[in-house]
PDB file of C-alpha atoms in Angstrom:
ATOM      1  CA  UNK A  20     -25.786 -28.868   4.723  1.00 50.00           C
ATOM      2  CA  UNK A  21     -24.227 -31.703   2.410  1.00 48.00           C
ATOM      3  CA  UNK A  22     -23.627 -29.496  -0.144  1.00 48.00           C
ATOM      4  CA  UNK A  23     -22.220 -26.588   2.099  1.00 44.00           C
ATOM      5  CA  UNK A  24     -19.135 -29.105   2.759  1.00 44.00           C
ATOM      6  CA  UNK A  25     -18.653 -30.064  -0.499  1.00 49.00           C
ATOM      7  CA  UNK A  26     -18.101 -26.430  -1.086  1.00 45.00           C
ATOM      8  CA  UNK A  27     -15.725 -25.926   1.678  1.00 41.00           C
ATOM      9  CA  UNK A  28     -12.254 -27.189   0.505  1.00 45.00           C
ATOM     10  CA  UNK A  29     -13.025 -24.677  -2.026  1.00 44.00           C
ATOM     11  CA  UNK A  30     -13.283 -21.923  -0.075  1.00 43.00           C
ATOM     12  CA  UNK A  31     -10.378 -22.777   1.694  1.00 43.00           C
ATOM     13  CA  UNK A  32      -8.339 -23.067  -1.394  1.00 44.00           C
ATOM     14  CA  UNK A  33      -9.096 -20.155  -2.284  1.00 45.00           C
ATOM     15  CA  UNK A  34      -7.811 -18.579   1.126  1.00 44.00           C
ATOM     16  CA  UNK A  35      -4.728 -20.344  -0.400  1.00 46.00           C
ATOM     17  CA  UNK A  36      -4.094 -18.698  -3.374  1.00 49.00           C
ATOM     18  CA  UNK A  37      -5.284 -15.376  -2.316  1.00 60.00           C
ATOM     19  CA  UNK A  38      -3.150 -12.523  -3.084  1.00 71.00           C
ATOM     20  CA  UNK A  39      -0.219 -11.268  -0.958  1.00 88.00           C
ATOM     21  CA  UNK A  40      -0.555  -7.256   0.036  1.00 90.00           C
ATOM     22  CA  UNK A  41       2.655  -5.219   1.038  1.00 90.00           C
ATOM     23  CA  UNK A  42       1.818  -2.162   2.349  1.00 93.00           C
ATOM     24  CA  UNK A  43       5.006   0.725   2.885  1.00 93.00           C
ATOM     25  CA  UNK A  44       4.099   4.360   4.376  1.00 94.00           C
ATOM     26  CA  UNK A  45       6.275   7.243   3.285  1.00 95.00           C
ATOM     27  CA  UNK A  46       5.519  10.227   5.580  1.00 95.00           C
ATOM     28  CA  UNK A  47       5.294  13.701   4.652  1.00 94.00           C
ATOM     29  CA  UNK A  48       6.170  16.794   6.691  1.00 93.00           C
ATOM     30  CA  UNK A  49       3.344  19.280   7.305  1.00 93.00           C
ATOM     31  CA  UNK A  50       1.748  20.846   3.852  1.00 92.00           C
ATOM     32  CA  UNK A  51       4.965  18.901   1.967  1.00 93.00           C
ATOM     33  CA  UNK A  52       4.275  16.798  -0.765  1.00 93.00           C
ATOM     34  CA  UNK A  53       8.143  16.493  -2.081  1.00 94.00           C
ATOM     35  CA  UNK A  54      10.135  13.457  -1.474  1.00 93.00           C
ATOM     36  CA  UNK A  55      13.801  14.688   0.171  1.00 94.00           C
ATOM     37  CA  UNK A  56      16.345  12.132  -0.790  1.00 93.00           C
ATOM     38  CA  UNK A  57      16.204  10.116   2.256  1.00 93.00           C
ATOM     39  CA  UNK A  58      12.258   9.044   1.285  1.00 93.00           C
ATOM     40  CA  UNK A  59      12.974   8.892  -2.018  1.00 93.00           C
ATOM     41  CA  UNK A  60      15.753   6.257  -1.690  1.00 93.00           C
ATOM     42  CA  UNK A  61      13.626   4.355   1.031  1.00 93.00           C
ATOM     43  CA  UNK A  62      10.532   3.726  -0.896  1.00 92.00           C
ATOM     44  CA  UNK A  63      12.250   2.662  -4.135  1.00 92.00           C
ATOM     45  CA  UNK A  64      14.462   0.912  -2.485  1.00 93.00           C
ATOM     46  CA  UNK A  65      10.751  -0.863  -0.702  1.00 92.00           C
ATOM     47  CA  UNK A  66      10.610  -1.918  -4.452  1.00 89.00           C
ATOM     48  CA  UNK A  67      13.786  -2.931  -5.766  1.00 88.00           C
ATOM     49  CA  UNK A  68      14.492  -5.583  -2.913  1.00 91.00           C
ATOM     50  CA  UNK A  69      10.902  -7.351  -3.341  1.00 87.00           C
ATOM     51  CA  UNK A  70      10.968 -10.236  -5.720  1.00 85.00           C
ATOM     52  CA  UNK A  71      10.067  -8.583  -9.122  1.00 82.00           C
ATOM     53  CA  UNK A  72       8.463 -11.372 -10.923  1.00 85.00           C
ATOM     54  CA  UNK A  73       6.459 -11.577  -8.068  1.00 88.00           C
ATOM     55  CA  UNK A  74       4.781  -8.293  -7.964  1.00 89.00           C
ATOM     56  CA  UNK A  75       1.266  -7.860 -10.244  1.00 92.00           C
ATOM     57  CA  UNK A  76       0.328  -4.234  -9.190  1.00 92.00           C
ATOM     58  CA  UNK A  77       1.530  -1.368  -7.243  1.00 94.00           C
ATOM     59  CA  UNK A  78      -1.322   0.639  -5.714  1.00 95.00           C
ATOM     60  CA  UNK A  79      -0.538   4.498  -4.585  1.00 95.00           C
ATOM     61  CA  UNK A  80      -2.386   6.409  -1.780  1.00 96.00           C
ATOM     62  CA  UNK A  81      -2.127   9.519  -0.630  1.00 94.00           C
ATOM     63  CA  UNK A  82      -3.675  11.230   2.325  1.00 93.00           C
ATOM     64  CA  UNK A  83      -3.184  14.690   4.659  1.00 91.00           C
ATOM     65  CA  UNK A  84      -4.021  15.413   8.114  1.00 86.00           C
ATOM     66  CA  UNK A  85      -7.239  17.157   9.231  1.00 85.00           C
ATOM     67  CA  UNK A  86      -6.086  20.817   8.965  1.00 86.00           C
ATOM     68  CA  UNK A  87      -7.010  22.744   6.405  1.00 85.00           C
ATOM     69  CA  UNK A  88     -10.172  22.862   3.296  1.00 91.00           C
ATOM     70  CA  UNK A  89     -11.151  19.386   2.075  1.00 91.00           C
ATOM     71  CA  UNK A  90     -10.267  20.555  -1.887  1.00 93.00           C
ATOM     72  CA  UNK A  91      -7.050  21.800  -0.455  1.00 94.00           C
ATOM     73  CA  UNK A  92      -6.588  18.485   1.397  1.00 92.00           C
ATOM     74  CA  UNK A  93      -7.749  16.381  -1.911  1.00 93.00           C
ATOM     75  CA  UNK A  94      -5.068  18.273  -3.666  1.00 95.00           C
ATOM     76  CA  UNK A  95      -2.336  18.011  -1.389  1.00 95.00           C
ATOM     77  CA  UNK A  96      -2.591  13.835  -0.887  1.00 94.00           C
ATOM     78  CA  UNK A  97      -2.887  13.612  -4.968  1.00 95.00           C
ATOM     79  CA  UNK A  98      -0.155  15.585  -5.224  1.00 95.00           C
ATOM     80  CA  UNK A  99       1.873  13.641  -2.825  1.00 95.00           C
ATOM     81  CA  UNK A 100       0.591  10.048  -4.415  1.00 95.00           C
ATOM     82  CA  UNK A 101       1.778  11.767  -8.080  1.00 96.00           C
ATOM     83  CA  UNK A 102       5.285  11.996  -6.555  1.00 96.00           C
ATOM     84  CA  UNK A 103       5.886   8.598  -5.392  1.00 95.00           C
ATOM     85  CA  UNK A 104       4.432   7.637  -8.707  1.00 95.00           C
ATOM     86  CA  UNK A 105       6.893  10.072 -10.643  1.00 95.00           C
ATOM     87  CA  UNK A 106       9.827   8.371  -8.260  1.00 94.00           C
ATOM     88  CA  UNK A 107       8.850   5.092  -9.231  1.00 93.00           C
ATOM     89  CA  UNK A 108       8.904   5.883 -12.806  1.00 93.00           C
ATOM     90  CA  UNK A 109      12.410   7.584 -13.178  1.00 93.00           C
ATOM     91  CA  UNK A 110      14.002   4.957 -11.168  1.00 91.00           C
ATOM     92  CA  UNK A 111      13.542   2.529 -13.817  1.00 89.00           C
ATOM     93  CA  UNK A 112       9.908   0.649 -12.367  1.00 87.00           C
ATOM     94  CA  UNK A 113       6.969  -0.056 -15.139  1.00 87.00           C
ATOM     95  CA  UNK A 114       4.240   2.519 -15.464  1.00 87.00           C
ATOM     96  CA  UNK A 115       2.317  -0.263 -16.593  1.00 90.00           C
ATOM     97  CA  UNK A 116       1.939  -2.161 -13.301  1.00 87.00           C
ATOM     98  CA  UNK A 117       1.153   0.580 -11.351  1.00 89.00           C
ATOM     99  CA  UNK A 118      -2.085   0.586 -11.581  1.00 90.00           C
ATOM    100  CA  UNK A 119      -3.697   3.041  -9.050  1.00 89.00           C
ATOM    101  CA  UNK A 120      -2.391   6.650  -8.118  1.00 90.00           C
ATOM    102  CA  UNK A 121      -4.947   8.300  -5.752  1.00 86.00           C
ATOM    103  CA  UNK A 122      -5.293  10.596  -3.572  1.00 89.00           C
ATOM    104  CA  UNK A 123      -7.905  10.637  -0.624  1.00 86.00           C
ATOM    105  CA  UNK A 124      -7.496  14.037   0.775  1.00 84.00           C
ATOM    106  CA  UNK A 125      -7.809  14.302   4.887  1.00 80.00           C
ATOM    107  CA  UNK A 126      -8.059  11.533   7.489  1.00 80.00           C
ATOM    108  CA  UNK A 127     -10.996  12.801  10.232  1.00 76.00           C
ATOM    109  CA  UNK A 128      -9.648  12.215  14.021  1.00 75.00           C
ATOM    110  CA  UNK A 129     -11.728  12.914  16.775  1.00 71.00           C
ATOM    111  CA  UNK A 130     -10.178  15.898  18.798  1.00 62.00           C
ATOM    112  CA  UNK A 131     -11.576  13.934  22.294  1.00 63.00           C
ATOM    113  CA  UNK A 132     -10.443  10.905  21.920  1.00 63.00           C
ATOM    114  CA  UNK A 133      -6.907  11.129  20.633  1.00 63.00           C
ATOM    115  CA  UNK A 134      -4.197  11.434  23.477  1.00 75.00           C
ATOM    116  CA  UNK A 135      -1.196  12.322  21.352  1.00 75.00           C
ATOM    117  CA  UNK A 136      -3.065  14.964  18.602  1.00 77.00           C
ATOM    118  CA  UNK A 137       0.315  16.104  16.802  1.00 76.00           C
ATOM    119  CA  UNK A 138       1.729  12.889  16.264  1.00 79.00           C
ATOM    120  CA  UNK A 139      -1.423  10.906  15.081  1.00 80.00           C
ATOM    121  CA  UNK A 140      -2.008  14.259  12.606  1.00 77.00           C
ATOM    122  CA  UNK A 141       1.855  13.382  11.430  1.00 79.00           C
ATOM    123  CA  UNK A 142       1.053   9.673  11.063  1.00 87.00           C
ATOM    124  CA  UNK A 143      -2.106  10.932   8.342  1.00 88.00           C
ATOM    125  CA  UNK A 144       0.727  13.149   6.055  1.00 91.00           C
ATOM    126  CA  UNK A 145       1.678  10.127   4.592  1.00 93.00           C
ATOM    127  CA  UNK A 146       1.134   7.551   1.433  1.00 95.00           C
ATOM    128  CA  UNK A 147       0.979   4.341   1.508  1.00 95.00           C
ATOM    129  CA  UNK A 148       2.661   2.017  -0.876  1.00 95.00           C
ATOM    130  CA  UNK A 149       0.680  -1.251  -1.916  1.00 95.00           C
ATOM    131  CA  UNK A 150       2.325  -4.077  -3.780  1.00 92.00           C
ATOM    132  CA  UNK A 151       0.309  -6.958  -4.546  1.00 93.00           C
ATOM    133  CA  UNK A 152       2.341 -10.351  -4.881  1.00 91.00           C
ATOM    134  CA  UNK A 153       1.446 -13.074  -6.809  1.00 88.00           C
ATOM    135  CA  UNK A 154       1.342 -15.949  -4.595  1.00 85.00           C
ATOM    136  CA  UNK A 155       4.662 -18.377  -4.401  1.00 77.00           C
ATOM    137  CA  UNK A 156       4.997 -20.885  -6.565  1.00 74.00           C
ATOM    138  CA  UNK A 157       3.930 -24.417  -5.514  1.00 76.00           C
ATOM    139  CA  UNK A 158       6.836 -26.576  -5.219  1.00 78.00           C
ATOM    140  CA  UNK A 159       6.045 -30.343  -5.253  1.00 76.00           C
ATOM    141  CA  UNK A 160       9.007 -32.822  -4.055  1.00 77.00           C
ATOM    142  CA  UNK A 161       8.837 -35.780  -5.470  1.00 77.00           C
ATOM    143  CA  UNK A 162       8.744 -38.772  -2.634  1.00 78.00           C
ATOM    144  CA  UNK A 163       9.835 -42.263  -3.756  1.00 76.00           C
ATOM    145  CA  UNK A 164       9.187 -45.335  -1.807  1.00 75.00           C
ATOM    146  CA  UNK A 165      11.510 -48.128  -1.589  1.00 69.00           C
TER     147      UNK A 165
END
């Protein structure tokens, strides 16, 4: 037990410095996997007003709604991760940090359970956007005494 709370400020240090996630959805319409201009603008625009020298990776997933094959699926959600990726990249942002583009194909909902079907289908057409921050800098204020 002694040891077990020596180890604890650790642990909670490291809860500390842990690493910030952003997550930003961009949603597709039905068997779409082209940005219009309107998406386009919104997710760069996602990037451009987060602190650059703050951001360590960008992590792109895509996804589709249940209809459809699973290959066709697969397809369609790395297809619509590629896109974001290729919007990224022509707007000026580093290849280098992003570091995953991938696509998961369809998101399973239980027909039963799901009151509104259409719109949680339309809330699966989407990718999500992950920017991992490097935590903020400590800042340590100097406290004199008289």
């Amino acid at each position: 037990m002694k040891k077990l709370l020596q180890y604890l400020p650790l642990l909670f240090i490291g809860f500390l410095n842990a690493q910030e996630e952003v997550v930003h959805s961009v949603y597709f319409e039905f068997d779409k996997f082209a940005l219009n201009d309107a998406q386009a603008k919104d997710v760069v625009e996602f990037i451009k007003k987060t602190d650059s020298t703050r951001i360590e990776s960008i992590q792109i997933f895509g996804y589709t709604d249940d209809i459809g094959k699973e290959a066709y699926n697969f397809k369609l959600s790395t297809k619509r991760a590629a896109a974001i990726q290729n919007k990224f990249i022509e707007s000026g942002i580093k290849s280098k940090i992003i570091v995953t583009i991938e696509g998961k194909g369809r998101i399973l909902i239980d027909d039963d359970i799901v009151e509104n079907l259409p719109e949680k289908r339309s809330k699966n057409r989407r990718v999500d956007v992950v920017l991992n921050l490097k935590p903020l800098p400590k800042i340590e204020i100097p406290v004199k005494f008289p």
